[in-house]
Coordinates of C-alpha atoms and ligand atoms in Angstrom, one line a residue:
Chain Q
M1 CA 27.9 3.6 -13.1
T2 CA 27.3 1.6 -9.9
E3 CA 30.0 -0.9 -11.0
G4 CA 31.7 -2.3 -8.0
R5 CA 29.8 -0.2 -5.5
P6 CA 27.3 -1.9 -3.4
L7 CA 23.7 -1.3 -4.6
I8 CA 22.4 -1.6 -1.0
E9 CA 24.5 -0.6 1.9
A10 CA 23.4 -0.4 5.5
T11 CA 25.4 0.4 8.6
G12 CA 24.0 0.2 12.1
L13 CA 20.5 0.0 10.6
V14 CA 17.8 0.2 13.3
K15 CA 14.0 0.0 13.1
R16 CA 12.0 0.6 16.2
F17 CA 8.2 0.5 16.6
G18 CA 7.5 2.5 19.7
S19 CA 9.8 1.1 22.3
F20 CA 10.1 -2.3 20.5
T21 CA 13.3 -2.8 18.5
A22 CA 12.6 -4.9 15.4
V23 CA 15.9 -4.4 13.7
D24 CA 18.8 -3.9 16.0
G25 CA 21.8 -2.3 14.3
I26 CA 22.6 -4.5 11.2
D27 CA 25.3 -4.0 8.6
L28 CA 24.9 -5.3 5.1
S29 CA 26.0 -4.7 1.6
V30 CA 24.5 -6.1 -1.5
R31 CA 26.4 -5.9 -4.8
A32 CA 25.0 -5.5 -8.3
G33 CA 23.9 -8.8 -9.8
E34 CA 24.0 -10.7 -6.6
A35 CA 21.2 -12.8 -5.1
F36 CA 21.1 -12.0 -1.4
G37 CA 19.0 -13.8 1.1
F38 CA 17.6 -13.1 4.6
L39 CA 17.0 -16.2 6.7
G40 CA 15.6 -16.0 10.2
P41 CA 12.8 -17.2 12.5
N42 CA 9.4 -15.5 12.6
G43 CA 9.8 -12.0 14.0
A44 CA 13.5 -11.8 13.3
G45 CA 13.1 -8.5 11.5
K46 CA 13.4 -9.6 7.9
S47 CA 10.3 -7.9 6.6
S48 CA 11.1 -4.8 8.6
T49 CA 14.4 -4.6 6.9
M50 CA 12.9 -5.3 3.5
R51 CA 10.4 -2.5 4.0
M52 CA 13.2 0.0 4.9
I53 CA 15.1 -1.1 1.8
G54 CA 11.9 -0.7 -0.2
C55 CA 11.7 2.9 1.1
V56 CA 8.2 2.5 2.5
S57 CA 9.3 2.4 6.2
P58 CA 11.5 5.2 7.6
V59 CA 14.8 4.3 9.1
T60 CA 14.9 4.8 12.9
A61 CA 18.7 5.1 13.1
G62 CA 21.8 4.2 11.2
E63 CA 22.8 4.6 7.6
L64 CA 21.0 3.2 4.6
R65 CA 22.0 3.9 0.9
I66 CA 20.1 2.3 -1.9
L67 CA 21.5 2.7 -5.5
G68 CA 23.7 5.3 -3.9
L69 CA 20.7 7.4 -2.8
D70 CA 19.1 8.3 0.5
P71 CA 15.7 6.7 1.1
A72 CA 14.5 9.6 3.2
R73 CA 15.2 12.1 0.5
D74 CA 15.0 10.2 -2.8
G75 CA 12.3 7.7 -2.0
P76 CA 10.4 8.1 -5.3
A77 CA 13.6 8.0 -7.4
I78 CA 14.8 4.8 -5.7
R79 CA 11.4 3.1 -5.8
A80 CA 11.2 3.8 -9.5
R81 CA 14.1 1.4 -9.9
L82 CA 13.0 -1.3 -7.4
G83 CA 10.5 -4.1 -7.8
V84 CA 8.7 -5.2 -4.7
C85 CA 6.9 -8.4 -3.9
P86 CA 5.6 -7.9 -0.3
Q87 CA 5.1 -10.8 2.2
S88 CA 1.4 -10.6 1.8
D89 CA -0.2 -10.0 -1.6
N90 CA -1.8 -6.6 -2.0
L91 CA -3.2 -6.9 -5.5
D92 CA -6.1 -4.7 -6.6
P93 CA -9.3 -6.8 -6.2
E94 CA -11.3 -4.4 -8.4
L95 CA -9.1 -5.0 -11.4
T96 CA -8.5 -7.9 -13.7
V97 CA -5.2 -9.8 -13.8
A98 CA -3.9 -7.8 -16.8
E99 CA -5.2 -4.5 -15.4
N100 CA -3.3 -5.1 -12.2
L101 CA -0.1 -4.9 -14.2
T102 CA -1.1 -2.1 -16.6
T103 CA -2.4 0.3 -13.9
Y104 CA 0.7 -0.5 -11.8
A105 CA 2.9 0.4 -14.7
R106 CA 1.2 3.8 -14.8
F107 CA 2.3 4.6 -11.3
F108 CA 5.8 4.4 -12.7
G109 CA 4.9 6.7 -15.6
I110 CA 5.2 3.9 -18.2
P111 CA 3.3 4.8 -21.4
R112 CA 0.0 2.8 -21.8
K113 CA 1.2 1.0 -25.0
V114 CA 4.4 -0.1 -23.4
A115 CA 2.5 -1.2 -20.3
R116 CA 0.2 -3.4 -22.3
A117 CA 3.1 -5.1 -24.1
R118 CA 5.0 -5.7 -20.9
A119 CA 2.0 -6.9 -19.0
A120 CA 1.3 -9.5 -21.7
E121 CA 5.0 -10.6 -21.7
L122 CA 5.1 -10.8 -17.9
L123 CA 1.9 -12.8 -17.7
D124 CA 3.5 -15.3 -20.0
F125 CA 6.6 -15.2 -17.9
V126 CA 4.7 -16.3 -14.8
Q127 CA 2.4 -18.6 -16.8
L128 CA -0.8 -16.6 -16.2
G129 CA -1.4 -15.6 -19.8
E130 CA -4.6 -17.5 -19.9
R131 CA -6.0 -15.7 -16.9
A132 CA -5.4 -12.2 -18.2
G133 CA -9.0 -11.2 -18.2
S134 CA -10.0 -12.8 -15.0
K135 CA -10.6 -11.0 -11.7
V136 CA -8.0 -11.4 -9.0
E137 CA -10.2 -13.0 -6.3
P138 CA -10.9 -16.3 -7.9
L139 CA -7.2 -16.9 -8.5
S140 CA -5.5 -19.5 -6.3
G141 CA -2.9 -18.4 -3.7
G142 CA -0.1 -19.5 -5.9
M143 CA -1.4 -17.6 -8.9
K144 CA -1.8 -14.5 -6.9
R145 CA 1.8 -14.8 -5.7
R146 CA 3.0 -15.2 -9.3
L147 CA 1.0 -12.2 -10.3
T148 CA 2.5 -10.2 -7.5
I149 CA 5.9 -11.2 -8.7
A150 CA 5.0 -10.2 -12.2
R151 CA 3.8 -6.9 -10.9
A152 CA 7.2 -6.3 -9.2
L153 CA 8.9 -6.6 -12.6
I154 CA 6.7 -4.2 -14.6
N155 CA 9.2 -1.3 -14.3
E156 CA 12.1 -3.5 -15.3
P157 CA 13.7 -3.0 -11.9
E158 CA 17.4 -3.2 -11.2
V159 CA 16.8 -4.6 -7.8
V160 CA 13.9 -6.9 -6.9
L161 CA 12.9 -7.3 -3.3
L162 CA 11.0 -10.6 -2.6
D163 CA 9.6 -11.1 0.8
E164 CA 8.9 -14.9 1.1
P165 CA 8.2 -15.3 -2.6
T166 CA 7.2 -18.9 -2.5
T167 CA 5.5 -19.3 0.9
G168 CA 2.3 -21.2 0.3
L169 CA 3.1 -22.4 -3.2
D170 CA 2.9 -26.0 -4.3
P171 CA 6.2 -27.7 -5.4
Q172 CA 5.4 -27.1 -9.1
A173 CA 4.8 -23.4 -8.6
R174 CA 7.8 -23.1 -6.4
H175 CA 10.0 -24.6 -9.0
L176 CA 8.5 -22.3 -11.6
V177 CA 9.2 -19.3 -9.5
W178 CA 12.8 -20.4 -8.8
E179 CA 13.4 -20.9 -12.4
R180 CA 12.0 -17.5 -13.3
L181 CA 14.0 -15.8 -10.5
F182 CA 17.1 -17.6 -11.8
R183 CA 16.5 -16.2 -15.2
L184 CA 16.2 -12.7 -13.9
K185 CA 19.5 -13.2 -12.1
Q186 CA 21.1 -14.2 -15.3
R187 CA 19.9 -11.0 -16.9
G188 CA 21.9 -9.2 -14.2
V189 CA 19.0 -8.2 -12.0
T190 CA 19.9 -8.0 -8.3
L191 CA 17.7 -10.1 -6.1
V192 CA 17.1 -9.6 -2.4
L193 CA 14.8 -12.2 -0.8
T194 CA 13.7 -13.6 2.5
T195 CA 12.7 -17.2 2.9
H196 CA 12.0 -19.9 5.4
Y197 CA 13.0 -22.6 3.0
M198 CA 16.6 -23.7 3.3
D199 CA 16.5 -25.4 -0.1
E200 CA 15.3 -22.1 -1.6
A201 CA 18.2 -20.2 0.0
E202 CA 20.7 -22.8 -1.2
Q203 CA 19.3 -22.8 -4.7
L204 CA 18.9 -19.1 -5.2
C205 CA 21.3 -17.2 -3.0
D206 CA 24.9 -16.3 -3.6
R207 CA 25.1 -14.9 -0.2
L208 CA 22.9 -14.8 2.8
V209 CA 22.5 -13.5 6.3
V210 CA 20.8 -15.3 9.2
M211 CA 18.9 -12.8 11.4
D212 CA 17.7 -13.5 14.9
A213 CA 15.9 -11.0 17.2
G214 CA 16.8 -8.1 15.0
R215 CA 20.5 -8.9 14.6
I216 CA 22.6 -10.6 12.0
V217 CA 24.0 -13.8 13.6
A218 CA 25.9 -15.2 10.5
E219 CA 26.7 -14.2 7.0
G220 CA 28.2 -15.9 4.0
S221 CA 27.5 -18.1 1.0
P222 CA 25.4 -21.2 1.8
R223 CA 28.5 -23.3 1.5
D224 CA 30.6 -21.0 3.7
L225 CA 27.9 -21.0 6.4
I226 CA 27.8 -24.8 6.4
A227 CA 31.5 -25.0 6.6
R228 CA 31.8 -22.5 9.3
H229 CA 28.8 -23.4 11.5
S230 CA 28.3 -27.1 10.9
T231 CA 30.3 -30.2 10.1
R232 CA 30.5 -31.9 6.8
E233 CA 28.1 -34.7 7.7
V234 CA 25.3 -35.4 10.2
V235 CA 24.5 -38.9 11.6
E236 CA 20.9 -39.3 12.8
L237 CA 20.5 -42.1 15.3
R238 CA 17.1 -43.4 16.6
F239 CA 17.2 -45.4 19.7
L240 CA 14.4 -47.6 21.1
A241 CA 14.1 -45.9 24.4
E242 CA 11.9 -43.6 26.4
S243 CA 14.4 -40.8 26.2
Q244 CA 17.1 -40.1 23.6
E245 CA 18.7 -37.8 26.2
V246 CA 20.5 -40.6 28.0
F247 CA 22.5 -41.5 24.9
V248 CA 24.2 -38.1 24.8
D249 CA 26.8 -39.1 27.4
K250 CA 27.4 -42.4 25.8
L251 CA 28.0 -40.8 22.5
A252 CA 30.2 -38.0 23.8
G253 CA 33.4 -37.4 21.9
I254 CA 32.1 -38.7 18.6
G255 CA 32.3 -35.8 16.2
S256 CA 32.2 -32.1 17.3
R257 CA 28.7 -32.0 18.7
V258 CA 26.0 -34.3 19.9
E259 CA 22.4 -33.1 20.0
A260 CA 19.4 -34.9 21.4
L261 CA 16.0 -34.3 19.9
P262 CA 12.8 -35.9 21.3
D263 CA 12.9 -38.7 18.7
R264 CA 16.6 -39.0 17.7
V265 CA 20.1 -38.0 18.4
L266 CA 22.2 -36.0 16.0
L267 CA 26.0 -36.4 15.7
Y268 CA 27.8 -33.6 13.9
V269 CA 30.8 -35.3 12.3
D270 CA 33.2 -35.0 9.4
D271 CA 33.1 -38.6 8.4
G272 CA 29.7 -40.2 8.9
D273 CA 30.7 -43.8 8.2
A274 CA 33.6 -43.7 10.6
A275 CA 31.3 -42.2 13.3
V276 CA 28.8 -45.0 12.8
A277 CA 31.6 -47.5 13.3
T278 CA 32.6 -45.9 16.5
V279 CA 29.0 -46.0 17.7
H280 CA 28.9 -49.8 17.2
D281 CA 32.3 -50.1 18.8
R282 CA 30.8 -48.6 21.9
A283 CA 28.2 -51.4 21.9
L284 CA 25.3 -49.1 21.2
S285 CA 22.7 -50.4 18.8
P286 CA 20.4 -47.7 17.4
A287 CA 17.2 -48.9 15.7
S288 CA 18.0 -46.8 12.7
V289 CA 21.0 -45.0 11.4
L290 CA 21.1 -42.2 8.7
V291 CA 24.2 -40.5 7.4
R292 CA 23.5 -37.3 5.5
R293 CA 25.4 -34.2 4.4
S294 CA 25.1 -31.2 6.6
S295 CA 22.5 -28.7 5.3
L296 CA 21.7 -25.1 5.7
E297 CA 18.9 -26.2 8.0
D298 CA 21.4 -27.5 10.5
V299 CA 23.2 -24.2 10.5
F300 CA 20.0 -22.3 10.8
L301 CA 18.7 -24.4 13.8
H302 CA 22.1 -24.3 15.4
L303 CA 22.3 -20.5 15.2
T304 CA 18.7 -19.6 16.0
G305 CA 17.8 -22.5 18.3
R306 CA 15.1 -25.1 18.0
T307 CA 12.5 -23.5 20.3
L308 CA 9.8 -21.2 19.0
V309 CA 10.6 -17.7 19.9
D310 CA 7.1 -16.3 20.0
Chain K
M1 CA 16.8 30.6 -18.2
V2 CA 15.7 27.2 -19.4
A3 CA 18.1 25.5 -17.1
L4 CA 16.6 27.4 -14.2
V5 CA 13.0 26.8 -15.0
L6 CA 13.2 23.2 -16.3
P7 CA 14.1 21.4 -13.1
R8 CA 11.2 23.1 -11.4
L9 CA 8.8 22.1 -14.1
I10 CA 10.0 18.5 -13.9
S11 CA 9.7 18.3 -10.2
F12 CA 6.2 19.6 -10.6
E13 CA 5.4 17.3 -13.4
G14 CA 6.2 14.2 -11.4
P15 CA 3.7 14.6 -8.6
V16 CA 0.9 15.7 -10.9
R17 CA 1.5 12.8 -13.3
R18 CA 1.6 10.4 -10.4
S19 CA -1.6 11.8 -8.9
M20 CA -3.3 11.4 -12.2
S21 CA -2.2 7.8 -12.4
V22 CA -4.0 7.2 -9.1
A23 CA -7.2 8.7 -10.6
E24 CA -6.6 6.6 -13.7
R25 CA -6.7 3.5 -11.6
N26 CA -10.2 4.4 -10.5
A27 CA -11.3 4.9 -14.0
A28 CA -10.0 1.4 -14.8
A29 CA -11.9 0.0 -11.9
L30 CA -15.2 1.5 -13.1
R31 CA -17.8 -1.1 -13.5
S32 CA -21.4 -1.0 -14.5
A33 CA -22.8 -1.1 -10.9
Y34 CA -21.0 2.2 -10.2
W35 CA -23.3 4.1 -12.5
L36 CA -26.3 3.1 -10.4
V37 CA -24.6 4.6 -7.4
M38 CA -23.8 7.7 -9.3
I39 CA -27.3 8.2 -10.6
S40 CA -28.8 8.0 -7.1
G41 CA -26.4 10.8 -6.0
F42 CA -27.8 13.0 -8.7
V43 CA -31.4 12.2 -8.2
E44 CA -31.4 13.0 -4.5
P45 CA -30.8 16.8 -4.7
V46 CA -33.3 17.0 -7.6
V47 CA -35.9 15.4 -5.5
Y48 CA -35.2 17.8 -2.7
L49 CA -35.4 20.7 -5.1
L50 CA -38.7 19.6 -6.5
S51 CA -40.3 18.7 -3.2
I52 CA -39.1 21.5 -1.0
G53 CA -38.1 24.2 -3.4
I54 CA -41.1 24.0 -5.6
G55 CA -43.5 22.1 -3.3
V56 CA -42.9 24.0 -0.1
G57 CA -42.0 27.0 -2.1
G58 CA -45.5 27.2 -3.4
L59 CA -46.7 27.7 0.2
V60 CA -43.8 30.1 1.2
G61 CA -44.1 32.2 -1.9
D62 CA -41.4 34.8 -2.6
L63 CA -38.5 35.5 -0.2
T64 CA -37.1 38.9 0.7
L65 CA -33.4 38.6 1.2
P66 CA -31.5 40.8 3.7
S67 CA -30.1 42.7 0.8
G68 CA -33.7 43.7 -0.2
A69 CA -33.8 41.5 -3.2
V70 CA -36.9 39.4 -3.7
V71 CA -36.5 35.9 -5.0
D72 CA -38.7 32.9 -5.7
Y73 CA -38.2 30.3 -2.9
A74 CA -37.2 27.6 -5.4
A75 CA -34.5 29.9 -6.8
F76 CA -33.3 30.5 -3.2
V77 CA -33.1 26.8 -2.4
A78 CA -31.7 25.5 -5.7
P79 CA -28.1 26.8 -5.2
A80 CA -28.1 25.3 -1.7
M81 CA -29.1 22.0 -3.3
L82 CA -26.3 22.4 -5.8
A83 CA -23.8 23.0 -3.1
S84 CA -24.9 20.0 -1.1
A85 CA -24.9 17.8 -4.2
A86 CA -21.3 18.9 -4.8
M87 CA -20.6 18.1 -1.2
S88 CA -22.2 14.7 -1.0
G89 CA -20.8 13.6 -4.4
A90 CA -17.2 14.4 -3.3
L91 CA -17.8 13.1 0.2
A92 CA -19.1 9.7 -0.9
E93 CA -15.9 9.1 -2.9
A94 CA -13.5 10.7 -0.5
T95 CA -14.9 8.9 2.6
F96 CA -16.4 5.4 2.1
N97 CA -14.5 4.5 -1.0
F98 CA -11.2 6.1 0.2
F99 CA -11.4 4.4 3.6
G100 CA -12.3 1.0 2.0
K101 CA -9.4 1.2 -0.4
M102 CA -7.0 2.2 2.4
K103 CA -8.1 -0.1 5.1
Y104 CA -9.7 -3.1 3.5
M105 CA -8.3 -3.4 0.0
R106 CA -4.9 -2.3 1.2
L107 CA -4.6 -0.6 -2.2
Y108 CA -2.3 2.1 -1.2
E109 CA 0.3 -0.2 0.2
G110 CA 0.8 -1.5 -3.3
M111 CA 0.9 2.1 -4.7
L112 CA 3.4 3.3 -2.1
A113 CA 6.0 0.7 -3.3
T114 CA 6.1 2.7 -6.5
P115 CA 7.3 6.3 -6.9
V116 CA 3.8 7.5 -5.8
R117 CA 3.8 9.3 -2.5
P118 CA 1.0 9.5 0.1
F119 CA 0.2 13.1 -0.7
E120 CA 0.0 12.3 -4.4
I121 CA -2.5 9.5 -3.6
A122 CA -4.6 12.0 -1.7
L123 CA -4.5 14.4 -4.6
G124 CA -5.3 11.7 -7.1
E125 CA -8.2 10.4 -5.1
L126 CA -9.5 14.0 -4.6
A127 CA -9.2 14.7 -8.3
W128 CA -11.2 11.5 -9.0
A129 CA -13.8 12.4 -6.4
M130 CA -14.1 15.7 -8.2
V131 CA -15.0 14.1 -11.5
R132 CA -18.0 12.6 -9.8
G133 CA -18.8 15.8 -7.9
S134 CA -18.5 17.8 -11.1
L135 CA -20.8 15.6 -13.0
Y136 CA -23.5 16.0 -10.3
S137 CA -23.0 19.7 -10.3
A138 CA -23.2 20.0 -14.1
A139 CA -26.3 17.9 -14.3
F140 CA -27.9 19.9 -11.5
L141 CA -27.1 23.2 -13.1
V142 CA -28.8 22.0 -16.3
V143 CA -31.9 21.2 -14.3
M144 CA -31.8 24.7 -12.7
V145 CA -31.5 26.4 -16.1
A146 CA -34.3 24.2 -17.4
L147 CA -36.6 25.2 -14.5
D148 CA -35.7 28.9 -15.1
L149 CA -34.1 29.2 -11.6
T150 CA -30.9 30.8 -13.0
T151 CA -29.5 32.0 -16.3
V152 CA -27.1 30.1 -18.5
G153 CA -24.4 32.7 -17.9
R154 CA -24.7 32.4 -14.1
A155 CA -24.8 28.7 -14.3
L156 CA -21.5 28.7 -16.2
L157 CA -20.0 30.8 -13.5
A158 CA -21.6 28.7 -10.7
F159 CA -20.0 25.5 -12.1
P160 CA -16.4 26.2 -11.2
A161 CA -17.7 27.4 -7.8
A162 CA -19.5 24.1 -7.3
V163 CA -16.3 22.3 -8.3
L164 CA -14.4 24.2 -5.7
V165 CA -17.0 23.2 -3.2
G166 CA -16.5 19.6 -4.1
F167 CA -12.7 20.0 -3.7
A168 CA -13.1 21.4 -0.3
F169 CA -15.5 18.7 1.0
G170 CA -13.6 15.9 -0.8
S171 CA -10.4 16.9 0.9
L172 CA -12.0 17.5 4.2
G173 CA -13.7 14.1 4.0
M174 CA -10.5 12.4 3.2
A175 CA -8.7 14.0 6.1
F176 CA -11.5 12.8 8.4
S177 CA -11.4 9.3 7.0
T178 CA -7.8 8.9 8.0
F179 CA -8.9 9.2 11.6
M180 CA -11.8 6.7 11.3
R181 CA -11.2 3.3 13.0
S182 CA -14.1 1.4 11.5
W183 CA -17.2 1.7 9.4
Q184 CA -19.2 2.6 12.5
D185 CA -17.4 5.9 12.8
F186 CA -18.9 6.9 9.4
D187 CA -22.4 7.0 11.0
L188 CA -21.2 10.0 13.0
M189 CA -20.0 11.6 9.8
G190 CA -23.3 10.9 8.1
S191 CA -25.1 12.6 10.9
A192 CA -22.8 15.6 10.8
Q193 CA -23.3 15.8 7.0
F194 CA -27.1 15.8 7.4
A195 CA -26.9 18.4 10.1
L196 CA -24.8 20.6 7.8
F197 CA -27.3 20.0 5.1
L198 CA -30.2 21.2 7.2
F199 CA -28.6 24.1 9.0
S200 CA -26.3 25.8 6.5
G201 CA -28.7 28.5 5.3
T202 CA -30.0 25.8 3.0
F203 CA -33.7 26.3 3.5
V204 CA -33.8 29.7 5.4
P205 CA -31.4 32.6 5.3
A206 CA -28.8 32.5 8.0
E207 CA -30.0 35.9 9.2
S208 CA -33.1 34.3 10.5
Y209 CA -31.2 32.3 13.1
H210 CA -30.5 33.7 16.6
P211 CA -27.3 35.7 16.5
A212 CA -25.5 33.2 18.9
L213 CA -26.3 30.4 16.5
R214 CA -25.8 32.4 13.4
W215 CA -22.0 32.7 13.6
L216 CA -21.8 29.0 14.1
V217 CA -23.8 28.5 10.9
E218 CA -21.7 31.0 9.0
V219 CA -18.5 29.4 9.9
T220 CA -19.4 25.9 8.5
P221 CA -18.0 25.0 5.1
L222 CA -21.4 24.2 3.7
Y223 CA -22.7 27.6 4.6
R224 CA -19.7 29.2 2.8
A225 CA -20.4 27.0 -0.2
V226 CA -24.1 27.9 -0.2
D227 CA -23.4 31.5 0.2
L228 CA -20.9 31.5 -2.7
I229 CA -23.1 29.6 -5.1
R230 CA -26.3 31.5 -4.1
G231 CA -24.5 34.8 -4.6
I232 CA -23.6 33.7 -8.2
S233 CA -26.8 32.0 -9.2
I234 CA -29.2 34.7 -7.8
G235 CA -26.8 37.5 -8.8
T236 CA -26.4 39.5 -5.5
D237 CA -23.0 40.6 -6.9
E238 CA -21.4 40.6 -3.4
V239 CA -17.9 40.3 -4.7
L240 CA -16.1 40.7 -1.4
G241 CA -18.3 38.1 0.3
G242 CA -17.8 35.8 -2.6
L243 CA -14.0 36.2 -2.4
I244 CA -14.1 35.4 1.3
D245 CA -16.0 32.2 0.5
V246 CA -13.5 31.2 -2.2
G247 CA -10.6 31.9 0.1
Y248 CA -12.2 29.9 2.9
L249 CA -12.9 26.9 0.6
L250 CA -9.4 27.0 -0.9
L251 CA -8.0 27.0 2.6
V252 CA -10.1 24.0 3.6
T253 CA -9.0 22.1 0.4
A254 CA -5.3 22.7 1.1
A255 CA -5.6 21.9 4.8
G256 CA -7.6 18.8 4.2
L257 CA -5.0 17.5 1.6
V258 CA -2.1 18.2 3.8
I259 CA -3.7 16.5 6.8
A260 CA -4.7 13.5 4.7
G261 CA -1.3 13.2 3.2
R262 CA 0.4 13.4 6.6
R263 CA -2.0 10.9 8.2
M264 CA -1.6 8.5 5.3
T265 CA 2.2 8.6 5.8
T266 CA 1.7 7.9 9.5
L267 CA -0.7 5.0 8.8
L268 CA 1.0 3.4 5.9
C269 CA 4.7 4.2 6.1
K270 CA 5.4 2.6 9.5
Ligands
ATP1 N1 4.0 -2.0 12.2 C1 4.5 -2.6 13.3 N2 4.2 -2.2 14.5 C2 4.7 -2.8 15.6 N3 5.5 -3.9 15.6 C3 5.8 -4.4 14.4 C4 5.4 -3.8 13.2 N4 5.9 -4.5 12.1 C5 6.6 -5.5 12.7 N5 6.6 -5.4 14.0 C6 7.3 -6.3 14.9 O1 8.7 -6.3 14.6 C7 9.2 -7.7 14.7 C8 9.8 -8.1 13.4 O2 8.8 -8.2 12.4 P1 9.1 -8.6 11.0 O3 7.8 -8.6 10.2 O4 10.2 -7.8 10.4 O5 9.6 -10.1 11.1 P2 10.0 -11.2 10.0 O6 11.4 -11.6 10.2 O7 9.6 -10.7 8.7 O8 9.0 -12.4 10.5 P3 8.2 -13.5 9.6 O9 9.2 -14.5 9.2 O10 7.2 -13.9 10.5 O11 7.7 -12.7 8.4 C9 8.0 -8.5 15.1 O12 8.1 -8.8 16.5 C10 6.8 -7.7 14.8 O13 5.8 -8.0 15.8
MG2 MG1 8.2 -11.3 7.3

């Protein structure tokens, strides 16, 4: 039915809070079965965008179509087919873990029996089966997060919106969540997620956008973005000196970009070993040398800057 | 024909079903402590009835109403206690609990990510508040019949009236709660509720107030509620007056719900 057509399509999408513009005219399109990511520093407008896609926040201007429908008119019909994991958990503290899922199912009109069966299945899926009868409050942060993710899946959604699904989780829990999300993707579920973790974006996303100050500043697959906005390799040099800044001039010309950080100098190059050789040719002797592949983090920092915005 | 009617039925079915799922959530959250709270809500009006209606009533004796009818003071006060029991039952649920769920538990944010809409949450919460209000009313009516303050037939007719009273106050309370900033603001509401309780023709006929004050009394929702239920339970058979009361309470219910739904949209769907 929606074969080939984008599931989510936005053109010139704007979100304003009073006079403040949180989302400043973005275009995007998410295809069925894709895992689509939003990266961006704090306050970039990721959650604001997610909430508009989730049909809980009215669009200020621009076009937004979700599953071919208009959020302003068909909110309930769209939300019936979405699963939402908000940035901060809003589980029901008066209910048990299992009841959180079964009552949520009722909001979608799912029959009680089906709800119970799905709840049990989903609790196993996120490895919370043993806590089914427990209240929500005593759960750890990571458990709550997993429960919120399970809750987002209760209506067997076609699209799952995950706003920072693994923030605050320990490495084990993160890997569990990644593995589960990957399984969902294999079943053909479309994933839209925001994250601050570059490894998460690289692992999970087919395609992503980098947002900054309400705008999209780059778009593509993780590999595309690295190819387009960074070099193949990065050489990290640490000099024994008061300031690394003074080495920028001395290193000029090696690779396509030289960046001084308080504690090291980064050389963006295509061939790391060759670059290191050139450094030694120039009679410079850094205390430590590290050659590594360029990562999404390099792209991110290059595009959005190293300074805190807010 | 079916093709014409069916879509409408379906579009009606959705909101009602979703509202009920909101009420259902509250049933699932019921815990033993809640019953204690509920019992106190029932005991309070009974205590008033016994102490004032029967205690003070013993001193006051019979009361001659403006219509000329003569009633026992307890029979005069009892319907007012019923109306205020219906009021406080519905208000307790629709104000404190509603506000807590909205502001502190952030319960509705989760619900709004599902097909449930703000208005449907308001409707569901009101329906739930009414379960509590109706239980108070039914129990109180049983007491009234047992004390011979009304007849079984009139009690059966007064019950839906009391439910309507609950609806009106529940929806009004919910609308007010959406304007509250913190728990402190509820103190004001508590005072207003108590003032209503005292001055709504509860303990004396409204006719005994100074005319300038009387219209103010008569325009309050609790006065309308008392007037309606008293008319039924004593049997004054003032049909027109009763219909006005019913119309007034229906209007308050509808207005409260619409305001609550709108305000919730503003507060939660930013
Ligand atoms: N309800 C609101 N009222 C006013 N301003 C808001 C509201 N919600 C968000 N904002 C502002 O909009 C901007 C974007 O916020 P948003 O939550 O979308 O950022 P984000 O990219 O999700 O950030 P983070 O990574 O910190 O979650 C911020 O400056 C924020 O202060
Ligand atoms: Mg956010």
